[in-house]
Coordinates of C-alpha atoms in Angstrom, one line a residue:
M25 CA 0.0 0.0 0.0
A26 CA 1.3 3.4 -0.8
L27 CA 2.5 5.7 2.0
G28 CA -0.1 8.3 1.2
F29 CA 2.0 11.3 0.7
A30 CA 4.9 12.2 -1.7
S31 CA 7.9 14.3 -2.0
K32 CA 7.9 17.4 -4.3
Q33 CA 9.9 15.5 -7.0
N34 CA 7.6 12.5 -6.9
L35 CA 4.7 14.8 -6.9
T36 CA 5.9 16.5 -10.1
D37 CA 6.4 13.1 -11.8
L38 CA 2.9 12.1 -10.7
E39 CA 1.4 15.3 -12.2
D40 CA 3.2 14.8 -15.5
A41 CA 2.1 11.2 -15.7
S42 CA -1.5 12.1 -15.0
S43 CA -1.5 14.9 -17.5
T44 CA -0.2 12.7 -20.4
S45 CA -2.1 9.5 -19.6
P46 CA -4.7 8.8 -22.4
T47 CA -7.0 6.9 -20.0
T48 CA -10.0 8.7 -18.4
T49 CA -10.6 6.1 -15.7
E50 CA -7.3 6.6 -13.9
T51 CA -7.6 7.6 -10.3
L52 CA -5.2 9.5 -8.1
V53 CA -4.2 8.1 -4.7
V54 CA -3.9 10.7 -2.0
Y55 CA -3.9 9.9 1.7
N56 CA -4.2 6.2 0.6
L57 CA -7.6 7.1 -0.9
S58 CA -8.7 7.0 -4.5
Y59 CA -10.0 10.2 -6.2
A60 CA -11.7 10.4 -9.6
P61 CA -10.0 12.6 -12.3
E62 CA -12.7 15.3 -11.9
V63 CA -11.8 15.7 -8.2
R64 CA -8.0 15.8 -9.0
E65 CA -8.1 19.5 -10.0
L66 CA -9.7 20.4 -6.7
I67 CA -6.8 19.1 -4.7
H68 CA -3.9 21.5 -4.5
A69 CA -0.4 19.9 -4.8
H70 CA 0.5 21.4 -1.4
W71 CA -1.6 18.9 0.5
F72 CA 0.2 15.9 -1.0
L73 CA 3.3 16.7 1.0
Y74 CA 1.8 15.8 4.4
P75 CA 0.9 12.5 5.9
P76 CA -2.8 11.6 6.1
P77 CA -4.7 12.6 9.3
S78 CA -5.8 9.7 11.4
Y79 CA -9.4 8.6 11.2
A80 CA -9.9 9.8 14.8
W81 CA -9.5 13.4 13.5
H82 CA -12.3 12.8 11.0
L83 CA -14.6 11.2 13.5
A84 CA -14.0 14.0 16.1
L85 CA -14.8 16.6 13.5
A86 CA -17.9 14.8 12.4
V87 CA -19.2 14.7 15.9
I88 CA -18.4 18.4 16.5
V89 CA -20.0 19.5 13.2
A90 CA -23.2 17.5 14.0
V91 CA -23.5 19.2 17.4
L92 CA -22.9 22.6 16.0
A93 CA -25.3 22.0 13.1
F94 CA -28.1 20.9 15.5
I95 CA -27.7 23.9 17.8
S96 CA -27.3 26.4 15.0
V97 CA -30.2 25.2 12.8
T98 CA -32.7 24.9 15.6
G99 CA -31.6 28.1 17.3
N100 CA -31.7 30.2 14.1
A101 CA -35.0 28.7 13.0
A102 CA -36.5 29.5 16.4
V103 CA -35.2 33.1 16.0
V104 CA -36.9 33.5 12.6
Y105 CA -40.1 31.9 13.9
I106 CA -40.4 34.0 17.1
F107 CA -39.7 37.3 15.2
A108 CA -42.3 36.3 12.6
V109 CA -45.1 35.5 15.1
T110 CA -44.4 38.2 17.7
K111 CA -45.7 41.6 16.5
A112 CA -43.8 43.6 19.1
L113 CA -40.5 42.3 17.6
R114 CA -41.4 43.1 14.0
N115 CA -39.7 46.5 13.6
P116 CA -37.3 47.6 10.8
S117 CA -34.1 47.4 13.0
N118 CA -34.8 43.9 14.0
A119 CA -34.9 42.9 10.3
L120 CA -31.1 42.8 10.6
I121 CA -31.4 40.2 13.4
V122 CA -33.7 38.1 11.2
N123 CA -31.4 38.5 8.2
L124 CA -28.4 37.3 10.4
A125 CA -30.4 34.3 11.6
I126 CA -31.4 33.4 8.0
S127 CA -27.8 33.6 6.7
D128 CA -26.5 31.5 9.6
F129 CA -29.2 28.9 9.1
M130 CA -28.5 28.6 5.4
M131 CA -24.8 28.3 5.9
M132 CA -25.1 25.5 8.4
A133 CA -27.9 23.8 6.4
T134 CA -25.8 23.7 3.2
N135 CA -22.3 23.2 4.6
C136 CA -22.7 20.8 7.6
P137 CA -24.3 17.8 5.9
P138 CA -21.5 17.4 3.3
Y139 CA -18.9 18.1 5.9
F140 CA -20.4 15.5 8.2
F141 CA -20.7 12.6 5.7
S142 CA -17.3 13.4 4.1
S143 CA -15.7 13.3 7.6
L144 CA -17.2 9.9 8.3
Q145 CA -15.8 8.6 5.0
G146 CA -12.4 10.4 5.5
R147 CA -12.6 12.1 2.1
W148 CA -14.7 14.3 -0.1
I149 CA -17.4 12.1 -1.6
F150 CA -19.7 14.5 -3.5
G151 CA -17.8 15.4 -6.7
K152 CA -16.5 18.6 -8.3
E153 CA -19.8 20.5 -8.7
A154 CA -20.9 19.8 -5.2
C155 CA -17.5 21.2 -4.0
R156 CA -18.0 24.4 -5.9
F157 CA -21.6 24.7 -4.5
Y158 CA -20.3 24.1 -1.0
G159 CA -17.6 26.8 -1.4
F160 CA -20.0 29.3 -2.9
C161 CA -22.6 28.8 -0.1
G162 CA -19.9 29.2 2.5
A163 CA -18.6 32.4 0.9
L164 CA -22.1 33.9 0.4
F165 CA -23.8 33.1 3.7
G166 CA -20.6 33.7 5.7
G167 CA -20.1 37.1 4.0
V168 CA -23.8 38.0 4.7
S169 CA -23.4 37.1 8.4
I170 CA -20.2 39.2 8.7
L171 CA -21.7 42.2 7.0
T172 CA -25.0 42.0 8.9
M173 CA -23.1 42.0 12.2
A174 CA -21.3 45.2 11.0
A175 CA -24.7 46.7 10.0
I176 CA -26.1 45.9 13.5
A177 CA -23.1 47.6 15.1
V178 CA -23.8 50.7 13.1
D179 CA -27.5 50.7 14.0
R180 CA -26.7 50.3 17.7
Y181 CA -24.1 53.1 17.5
L182 CA -26.6 55.5 16.0
V183 CA -29.4 54.7 18.4
I184 CA -27.2 54.9 21.5
C185 CA -24.7 57.6 20.7
K186 CA -26.5 59.7 18.0
P187 CA -30.1 59.9 19.1
F188 CA -30.7 63.3 17.4
L189 CA -29.3 61.9 14.1
I190 CA -31.5 58.9 14.3
M191 CA -34.5 61.2 14.9
K192 CA -33.9 62.7 11.4
S193 CA -33.1 59.4 9.7
A194 CA -34.9 56.7 11.6
M195 CA -34.8 53.1 10.4
T196 CA -37.9 52.5 8.3
R197 CA -39.1 49.5 6.4
Q198 CA -37.8 50.8 3.1
R199 CA -34.4 51.6 4.6
A200 CA -34.2 48.2 6.3
K201 CA -35.0 46.4 3.0
F202 CA -32.4 48.5 1.2
G203 CA -29.8 47.6 3.9
V204 CA -30.5 43.9 3.7
L205 CA -30.4 44.0 -0.1
A206 CA -27.1 45.9 0.0
V207 CA -25.6 43.3 2.3
W208 CA -26.6 40.4 0.0
T209 CA -25.4 42.2 -3.1
Y210 CA -22.0 43.0 -1.5
A211 CA -21.6 39.3 -0.4
L212 CA -22.5 38.1 -3.9
C213 CA -19.7 40.3 -5.3
W214 CA -17.2 38.2 -3.4
A215 CA -18.8 34.8 -3.8
I216 CA -19.2 34.8 -7.6
P217 CA -15.7 35.6 -9.0
P218 CA -14.2 32.1 -8.1
L219 CA -16.9 30.6 -10.3
W220 CA -15.7 32.7 -13.2
G221 CA -12.1 31.7 -13.0
V222 CA -10.7 34.6 -11.0
N223 CA -10.1 32.0 -8.3
N224 CA -11.3 28.5 -7.6
Y225 CA -13.3 26.7 -5.0
V226 CA -11.0 23.7 -4.0
L227 CA -10.6 21.1 -1.3
E228 CA -8.5 22.1 1.8
G229 CA -6.9 20.7 4.9
F230 CA -8.3 17.2 5.5
L231 CA -9.8 17.2 2.0
T232 CA -13.4 17.1 3.4
T233 CA -14.3 20.8 3.0
C234 CA -14.1 23.3 0.1
T235 CA -13.2 27.0 0.1
F236 CA -11.5 29.6 -2.2
D237 CA -8.0 28.7 -3.2
Y238 CA -5.6 30.8 -1.1
L239 CA -2.7 28.8 -2.3
D240 CA -3.2 29.7 -6.0
P241 CA 0.1 31.3 -7.2
R242 CA -1.5 33.3 -10.0
D243 CA -1.3 37.1 -9.5
K244 CA -5.0 37.7 -10.2
S245 CA -5.9 35.0 -7.6
R246 CA -3.6 36.5 -5.0
I247 CA -5.1 40.0 -5.6
F248 CA -8.6 38.6 -5.3
V249 CA -7.8 36.8 -2.0
F250 CA -6.1 39.9 -0.5
S251 CA -9.0 42.1 -1.6
M252 CA -11.4 39.6 0.0
F253 CA -9.3 39.8 3.2
I254 CA -9.7 43.6 3.2
G255 CA -13.4 43.7 2.2
N256 CA -14.7 40.8 4.2
Y257 CA -12.5 40.9 7.3
V258 CA -10.6 44.2 7.8
T259 CA -13.5 46.5 6.9
P260 CA -16.3 44.8 8.9
L261 CA -13.9 44.3 11.8
S262 CA -13.0 48.0 11.8
I263 CA -16.7 49.0 11.7
I264 CA -17.6 46.7 14.6
M265 CA -14.7 47.7 16.7
I266 CA -15.2 51.4 16.2
C267 CA -18.9 51.3 16.8
Y268 CA -18.8 49.2 19.9
S269 CA -15.8 51.2 21.2
M270 CA -17.9 54.4 20.9
I271 CA -20.8 52.7 22.6
V272 CA -18.5 51.6 25.5
W273 CA -17.2 55.2 25.7
E274 CA -20.7 56.6 25.7
V275 CA -21.7 54.3 28.5
Y276 CA -18.6 55.2 30.5
S277 CA -19.3 58.9 30.1
Q278 CA -22.9 58.5 31.2
R279 CA -21.8 56.5 34.2
K280 CA -19.3 59.1 35.1
K281 CA -21.9 61.8 34.9
F282 CA -24.3 59.8 37.0
K283 CA -21.7 59.2 39.7
K284 CA -20.9 62.9 39.8
A285 CA -24.6 63.9 40.0
A286 CA -25.2 61.2 42.7
N287 CA -22.4 62.6 44.9
N288 CA -23.9 66.1 44.7
L289 CA -27.4 64.9 45.9
P290 CA -28.3 65.3 49.5
K291 CA -28.8 62.1 51.5
S292 CA -32.5 62.6 51.7
K293 CA -32.8 62.4 47.9
K294 CA -30.5 59.4 47.2
N295 CA -33.2 56.9 48.1
N296 CA -36.1 58.4 46.2
P297 CA -37.7 56.6 43.2
K298 CA -36.0 58.9 40.7
S299 CA -32.5 58.0 42.1
N300 CA -33.4 54.3 42.0
E301 CA -34.5 54.6 38.4
D302 CA -31.3 56.2 37.4
E303 CA -29.4 53.4 39.2
A304 CA -31.3 50.8 37.2
K305 CA -30.6 52.7 34.0
Q306 CA -26.9 52.7 34.9
R307 CA -26.9 48.9 35.3
K308 CA -28.5 48.6 31.9
E309 CA -25.8 50.7 30.4
I310 CA -23.1 48.6 32.0
Q311 CA -24.8 45.5 30.6
T312 CA -24.8 47.1 27.2
A313 CA -21.1 47.7 27.3
K314 CA -20.5 44.2 28.4
I315 CA -22.5 42.8 25.4
A316 CA -20.5 45.1 23.1
V317 CA -17.2 43.7 24.4
V318 CA -18.5 40.1 24.1
I319 CA -19.7 40.6 20.6
T320 CA -16.3 41.9 19.5
A321 CA -14.4 39.2 21.2
L322 CA -16.5 36.4 19.7
W323 CA -16.2 37.9 16.2
L324 CA -12.4 37.9 16.5
F325 CA -12.5 34.4 17.8
S326 CA -14.5 33.1 14.9
W327 CA -13.1 34.8 11.9
T328 CA -9.5 35.9 12.7
P329 CA -7.9 32.4 12.5
Y330 CA -9.3 31.7 9.1
A331 CA -8.4 35.2 7.8
T332 CA -4.9 34.6 9.1
V333 CA -4.7 31.3 7.2
A334 CA -5.7 33.0 3.9
L335 CA -3.2 35.8 4.5
I336 CA -0.4 33.3 5.1
G337 CA -1.4 31.4 2.0
I338 CA -1.0 34.3 -0.4
G339 CA 2.0 35.8 1.4
T340 CA 4.3 32.8 1.9
D341 CA 5.1 29.5 0.2
G342 CA 2.5 27.8 2.5
T343 CA 4.9 25.7 4.5
L344 CA 3.2 26.9 7.7
L345 CA -0.2 25.6 6.5
T346 CA -0.4 22.0 7.6
P347 CA -3.8 20.2 7.2
V348 CA -4.5 20.6 10.9
V349 CA -3.6 24.3 10.8
S350 CA -6.0 25.0 7.9
Q351 CA -8.8 22.7 9.0
I352 CA -9.3 23.9 12.6
P353 CA -9.8 27.7 11.7
A354 CA -12.4 26.6 9.1
L355 CA -14.2 24.9 11.9
F356 CA -14.1 28.1 14.1
C357 CA -16.1 29.9 11.4
K358 CA -19.0 27.5 12.1
F359 CA -19.1 28.6 15.7
A360 CA -20.3 32.1 14.7
A361 CA -23.6 30.6 13.5
V362 CA -24.1 29.0 16.9
Y363 CA -23.5 32.0 19.2
N364 CA -25.2 34.6 16.9
P365 CA -28.7 33.7 17.9
I366 CA -27.7 33.6 21.5
V367 CA -26.0 37.0 21.6
Y368 CA -28.3 38.9 19.3
A369 CA -31.7 37.3 20.0
V370 CA -31.8 35.2 23.2
S371 CA -30.3 38.1 25.2
H372 CA -33.4 40.1 24.2
P373 CA -35.9 40.0 27.2
R374 CA -38.9 40.3 24.9
Y375 CA -37.6 37.5 22.7
R376 CA -37.1 35.3 25.8
Q377 CA -40.6 36.0 26.9
A378 CA -42.0 35.0 23.5
L379 CA -39.7 31.9 23.4
R380 CA -41.2 30.7 26.7
K381 CA -44.7 31.3 25.4
H382 CA -44.3 29.4 22.1
F383 CA -41.8 26.7 23.5
P384 CA -42.9 26.0 27.1
F385 CA -40.4 23.1 27.4
L386 CA -37.6 25.7 27.3
A387 CA -38.9 27.4 30.5
L388 CA -36.3 25.5 32.6
C389 CA -33.4 26.6 30.4
I390 CA -34.4 30.3 30.1
R391 CA -34.7 32.4 33.3
D392 CA -37.8 34.4 33.8
T393 CA -36.7 37.8 35.1
E394 CA -38.6 40.8 36.2
T395 CA -37.2 42.7 33.2
D396 CA -38.7 40.1 30.9
R397 CA -42.1 40.4 32.4
K398 CA -42.1 44.2 32.2
Q399 CA -40.9 44.1 28.6
A400 CA -43.7 41.7 27.7
Q401 CA -46.3 43.8 29.5
S402 CA -45.2 46.9 27.6
S403 CA -44.9 45.2 24.2
T404 CA -48.2 46.5 23.1
T405 CA -47.9 50.1 24.4
A406 CA -44.3 50.4 23.3
R407 CA -45.5 50.6 19.7
L408 CA -47.9 53.4 20.3
P409 CA -47.0 57.1 19.9
S410 CA -45.9 58.7 23.2
R411 CA -45.8 62.2 24.4
M412 CA -42.3 61.5 25.7
P413 CA -39.5 63.2 23.7
V414 CA -38.2 61.0 21.0
Q415 CA -34.6 61.2 22.3
Q416 CA -35.8 59.9 25.7
Q417 CA -37.7 57.1 24.0
M418 CA -34.5 56.2 22.1
S419 CA -32.3 56.2 25.1
Q420 CA -34.6 54.2 27.3
S421 CA -35.2 51.6 24.6
S422 CA -31.6 51.3 23.5
M423 CA -30.1 50.6 27.0
G424 CA -32.0 47.3 27.4
D425 CA -30.5 44.0 28.4
S426 CA -29.5 43.4 24.8
M427 CA -28.6 45.7 22.0
V428 CA -31.5 44.6 19.8
S429 CA -33.5 47.5 18.6
E430 CA -36.7 48.4 20.5
E431 CA -37.1 52.0 19.3
L432 CA -40.3 53.3 18.0
D433 CA -41.3 52.0 14.7
V434 CA -43.0 54.8 12.8
E435 CA -44.2 52.9 9.8
T436 CA -45.6 50.0 11.6
L437 CA -47.8 52.1 13.8
E438 CA -51.4 51.4 13.0
P439 CA -53.2 54.6 12.0
A440 CA -55.8 55.8 14.5
K441 CA -59.2 54.5 13.7
P442 CA -61.7 57.3 12.9
R443 CA -64.4 57.8 15.4
V444 CA -67.6 56.3 14.4
A445 CA -70.6 58.5 15.1
V446 CA -72.8 56.6 17.6
P447 CA -76.5 57.2 17.1
R448 CA -77.8 59.2 20.0
A449 CA -81.2 59.6 21.6
P450 CA -83.0 62.9 21.1
V451 CA -81.4 65.7 23.0
I452 CA -83.8 68.0 24.9
K453 CA -82.7 71.6 24.8
S454 CA -83.9 74.6 26.7
Q455 CA -83.0 78.3 26.8
M456 CA -83.5 78.4 30.5
R457 CA -80.6 79.9 32.5
L458 CA -79.4 77.9 35.4
P459 CA -76.9 78.8 38.1
H460 CA -74.5 76.2 36.6
P461 CA -74.3 74.7 33.1
V462 CA -75.8 71.3 32.5
V463 CA -73.2 69.2 30.6
P464 CA -74.3 66.4 28.3
Q465 CA -72.7 63.0 29.1
V466 CA -72.8 59.4 27.9
P467 CA -75.4 58.7 25.2
N468 CA -78.8 57.0 25.5
R469 CA -81.0 59.9 26.6
R470 CA -79.5 63.2 27.6
L471 CA -80.9 66.4 28.9
S472 CA -78.9 69.5 28.3
S473 CA -79.5 73.2 28.5
N474 CA -77.9 75.8 26.4
V475 CA -77.1 78.1 29.3
G476 CA -74.5 80.7 29.9
Y477 CA -72.8 81.2 33.2
D478 CA -69.9 83.4 34.3
N479 CA -68.1 80.4 35.9
P480 CA -67.7 77.7 33.2
V481 CA -66.5 75.0 35.6
E482 CA -68.6 71.9 34.9
T483 CA -69.9 71.1 38.4
N484 CA -73.5 69.8 37.8
E485 CA -74.8 67.4 35.3
L486 CA -78.4 66.4 34.5
H487 CA -79.1 63.2 32.4
I488 CA -82.1 61.2 31.2
K489 CA -81.0 57.6 30.8
D490 CA -83.4 54.7 30.6
N491 CA -86.3 56.9 31.6
V492 CA -84.5 58.0 34.7
V493 CA -83.5 61.6 35.4
S494 CA -80.0 61.7 37.1
Y495 CA -78.5 64.6 38.9
R496 CA -74.8 64.6 39.7
K497 CA -72.9 67.3 41.5
Y498 CA -69.0 67.5 41.7
E499 CA -67.2 69.1 44.5
Q500 CA -65.7 72.5 44.1
P501 CA -63.7 74.8 46.3
E502 CA -65.9 76.4 48.9
D503 CA -65.7 79.9 47.3
Q504 CA -67.0 78.5 44.0
Q505 CA -69.7 76.1 45.3
K506 CA -73.2 77.0 44.3
S507 CA -76.2 74.8 45.0
L508 CA -78.7 73.7 42.4
S509 CA -82.0 73.3 44.0
L510 CA -84.3 70.4 43.2
A511 CA -87.0 72.9 42.2
T512 CA -84.7 74.4 39.6
I513 CA -84.0 70.9 38.3
S514 CA -87.7 70.2 38.1
R515 CA -88.3 73.4 36.2
A516 CA -85.5 72.6 33.8
V517 CA -86.9 69.1 33.1
T518 CA -90.4 70.6 32.6
A519 CA -89.2 73.3 30.3
A520 CA -87.0 71.0 28.3
S521 CA -89.4 68.0 27.9
G522 CA -92.4 70.1 27.4
N523 CA -94.8 67.7 29.1
V524 CA -93.1 66.7 32.3
E525 CA -95.6 67.8 35.0
Q526 CA -94.2 66.3 38.1
S527 CA -91.4 67.8 40.1
L528 CA -88.4 65.9 41.4
P529 CA -89.1 64.9 45.0
S530 CA -86.5 66.1 47.3
P531 CA -84.3 64.5 48.7
L532 CA -84.1 61.9 45.8
D533 CA -81.6 62.1 43.0
K534 CA -83.4 59.9 40.5
V535 CA -87.1 59.9 39.3
D536 CA -88.7 57.5 36.9
L537 CA -90.3 59.0 33.9
S538 CA -92.7 57.4 31.5
P539 CA -91.4 56.9 27.9
T540 CA -93.8 59.5 26.6
T541 CA -92.3 62.2 28.7
V542 CA -89.1 62.5 26.6
V543 CA -89.3 64.1 23.2

């Protein structure tokens, strides 16, 4: 049996022999495994120089990939479902969260099954076109995830640090759609060129996964890989780090101001409700800063190793890139699809409340906090217009337990329903002047008087409802109190109805009238 790897000279002889052989059924032996001629061009000569990995490596990777795929697919599917069925979460800014969940779901759904079965076999078993499709999906959906995280960072920065700017250019449905479309278009610009020959999607590492060829010595390929390194790693990383650094600085500044103001307060005011509210807001701001740091650290953990591998591939002869060195960073990229739904969605209190509602069996895994209950109770009123200044609404919503947007959604507000004219019973009017105006009230049957009075305070009301005359008197300051005698009420009823003959018996407040007494 062949050793499974070759020297550079033997490799050159093998390439020459395979290129001049007239047969089309010849197979290539790499890592003691046979590959069909169509797969031969997907294997870079660099990987022939290393001994084959043990099957234990393949089996371990298969188990890890299966676990990651299960967590990511179910988690991201739950995110999409919860945001779809929960009206309070369907606002334009949260469209970025849904877009992130969709891209992560698609990446794991298209990449993990081939990865898993190939690892069980110890080699790529799906052919050339499947490898190209695998690499294209990884580049497209991975790029969308990276760029969406950068867009979320920008949105959080504007909401928290630039509330006046966000007032002028708030995220609307049209802008959210444009942003999502721009992210997908940008990612496509990097995923398509390898299909057109600028670069290639080839096997890497353990020869069980496919990616763009960072070992291609052609100048145009090196330029493409370096441009991809700048466009899909350096640029999003810079955006994320700058935005979250500004958020942390803003939180630090607000905390410093709060401490200074708290120190200047007298002891009697430090325990009042306003002070406690400010302290709770400060805790939320600290939580926001922590989440910003965690997001940046996880992003670096997931994408930096693989970006480093690509940079080494185009900048050196590749001697540092062993199969293990290239395969493990490729696995780290899959972790991003696992933690994204946790960081961006599950940390959202309103999302957790909806998750417990639709998936009760998760109640033991998800803590029910007081914040979650308050957020759930306010989910309806949060979408209604408020008299509170917009900046205050922005700041209160943006400093929640997570950095998922909860700001007011202008376009999704339902327009106020026009008031429908309710049919009213005949209104009996009189020109009689009373000491106090008689104010019409709830419909059915009402008795009113077009009277004038120097003091317009509405203190006395006289109604006819269900054939009962009701008299109500409100309290006023002593200097403004004026009595309305029952005799005066009786005269008002008589003059207004035209045929009411009886007077109201004092001391009663209600008198039954026959149906014919009301006009």
